[in-house]
């Protein structure tokens, strides 16, 4: 009887890989599920991650939810043209618009976090000079 080899664990996601996964989601145009995303990530990045591993990264989770909402809204008509160059340009515009929406969402979350930190620093009596001291 053959002995089963345990599956090799994929490496931890770095910031660059999280960014790459968010960009994959920016260009997504078909049905979106966690399993389909995991399959595409495995094809492009040669690592297979679980839904839980992806979901615990806020940038990936938010990009996924933003794209899922966009796709389920169905408000955008699919543009198809006869010129291949024009179609490539339209696809690129769609991807860049999706990336822009994702980055705006991330920026808003960071602004909310900053406001929270500023409030908490103020309640502790930390002033602007203290907070802006250079790192050691």
C-alpha positions as semicolon CSV with decimal commas, in nm:
position;residue;x (nm);y (nm);z (nm)
1;X;0,000;0,000;0,000
2;X;0,139;0,340;-0,102
3;X;0,202;0,595;0,167
4;X;0,026;0,929;0,117
5;X;0,251;1,231;0,118
6;X;0,120;1,526;0,316
7;X;0,041;1,830;0,104
8;X;0,310;2,095;0,103
9;X;0,194;2,413;0,276
10;X;0,190;2,723;0,057
11;X;0,411;3,009;0,169
12;X;0,262;3,298;0,362
13;X;0,120;3,582;0,157
14;X;0,346;3,886;0,130
15;X;0,228;4,239;0,054
16;X;0,332;4,195;-0,311
17;X;0,128;3,874;-0,342
18;X;-0,174;4,033;-0,174
19;X;-0,147;4,318;-0,424
20;X;-0,124;4,067;-0,711
21;X;-0,438;3,887;-0,590
22;X;-0,623;4,219;-0,562
23;X;-0,520;4,296;-0,920
24;X;-0,651;3,956;-1,032
25;X;-0,983;4,052;-0,877
26;X;-0,973;4,394;-1,048
27;X;-0,969;4,223;-1,387
28;X;-1,230;3,959;-1,300
29;X;-1,534;3,957;-1,532
30;X;-1,701;3,615;-1,492
31;X;-1,882;3,445;-1,207
32;X;-1,682;3,493;-0,888
33;X;-1,653;3,239;-0,608
34;X;-1,376;3,174;-0,359
35;X;-1,306;2,835;-0,521
36;X;-1,270;2,990;-0,869
37;X;-1,040;3,259;-0,729
38;X;-0,828;2,996;-0,552
39;X;-0,795;2,803;-0,881
40;X;-0,685;3,115;-1,074
41;X;-0,436;3,209;-0,801
42;X;-0,289;2,860;-0,820
43;X;-0,254;2,887;-1,198
44;X;-0,089;3,228;-1,188
45;X;0,111;3,218;-0,865
46;X;0,181;2,843;-0,835
47;X;0,055;2,831;-0,476
48;X;-0,281;2,708;-0,355
49;X;-0,435;2,893;-0,063
50;X;-0,751;2,818;0,130
51;X;-1,050;3,048;0,141
52;X;-0,976;3,110;0,507
53;X;-0,616;3,213;0,435
54;X;-0,731;3,459;0,169
55;X;-1,026;3,587;0,375
56;X;-0,809;3,682;0,673
57;X;-0,631;3,947;0,461
58;X;-0,848;4,256;0,467
59;X;-0,734;4,386;0,126
60;X;-0,822;4,057;-0,043
61;X;-1,152;4,023;0,143
62;X;-1,256;4,379;0,055
63;X;-1,147;4,346;-0,309
64;X;-1,343;4,020;-0,335
65;X;-1,658;4,170;-0,182
66;X;-1,632;4,484;-0,396
67;X;-1,598;4,280;-0,716
68;X;-1,873;4,037;-0,612
69;X;-2,112;4,330;-0,553
70;X;-2,011;4,487;-0,883
71;X;-2,072;4,163;-1,073
72;X;-2,402;4,088;-0,901
73;X;-2,529;4,440;-0,973
74;X;-2,536;4,364;-1,342
75;X;-2,572;4,733;-1,420
76;X;-2,283;4,736;-1,664
77;X;-2,343;4,615;-2,017
78;X;-2,073;4,404;-2,178
79;X;-1,903;4,601;-2,452
80;X;-1,794;4,403;-2,756
81;X;-1,647;4,558;-3,067
82;X;-1,506;4,421;-3,389
83;X;-1,163;4,583;-3,359
84;X;-0,927;4,372;-3,144
85;X;-0,722;4,679;-3,047
86;X;-1,033;4,864;-2,935
87;X;-1,151;4,561;-2,737
88;X;-0,812;4,539;-2,563
89;X;-0,836;4,909;-2,477
90;X;-1,193;4,870;-2,344
91;X;-1,089;4,570;-2,132
92;X;-0,795;4,769;-1,992
93;X;-1,022;5,063;-1,910
94;X;-1,261;4,829;-1,727
95;X;-0,974;4,676;-1,529
96;X;-0,832;5,019;-1,439
97;X;-1,175;5,146;-1,332
98;X;-1,215;4,840;-1,108
99;X;-0,867;4,898;-0,962
100;X;-0,956;5,263;-0,901
101;X;-1,275;5,165;-0,715
102;X;-1,080;4,916;-0,502
103;X;-0,809;5,169;-0,419
104;X;-1,069;5,431;-0,326
105;X;-1,231;5,179;-0,093
106;X;-0,894;5,093;0,066
107;X;-0,815;5,465;0,102
108;X;-1,147;5,531;0,276
109;X;-1,081;5,247;0,522
110;X;-0,735;5,391;0,597
111;X;-0,884;5,737;0,653
112;X;-1,135;5,587;0,898
113;X;-0,850;5,408;1,076
114;X;-0,650;5,732;1,093
115;X;-0,949;5,917;1,245
116;X;-0,982;5,640;1,505
117;X;-0,612;5,659;1,589
118;X;-0,620;6,039;1,607
119;X;-0,915;6,027;1,846
120;X;-0,751;5,761;2,064
121;X;-0,423;5,957;2,070
122;X;-0,612;6,273;2,169
123;X;-0,793;6,097;2,456
124;X;-0,455;5,978;2,587
125;X;-0,314;6,332;2,573
126;X;-0,065;6,261;2,294
127;X;0,010;6,575;2,095
128;X;0,108;6,629;1,732
129;X;0,480;6,667;1,812
130;X;0,491;6,340;2,005
131;X;0,314;6,147;1,730
132;X;0,543;6,286;1,457
133;X;0,872;6,202;1,630
134;X;1,108;6,008;1,400
135;X;1,152;5,637;1,453
136;X;1,456;5,534;1,659
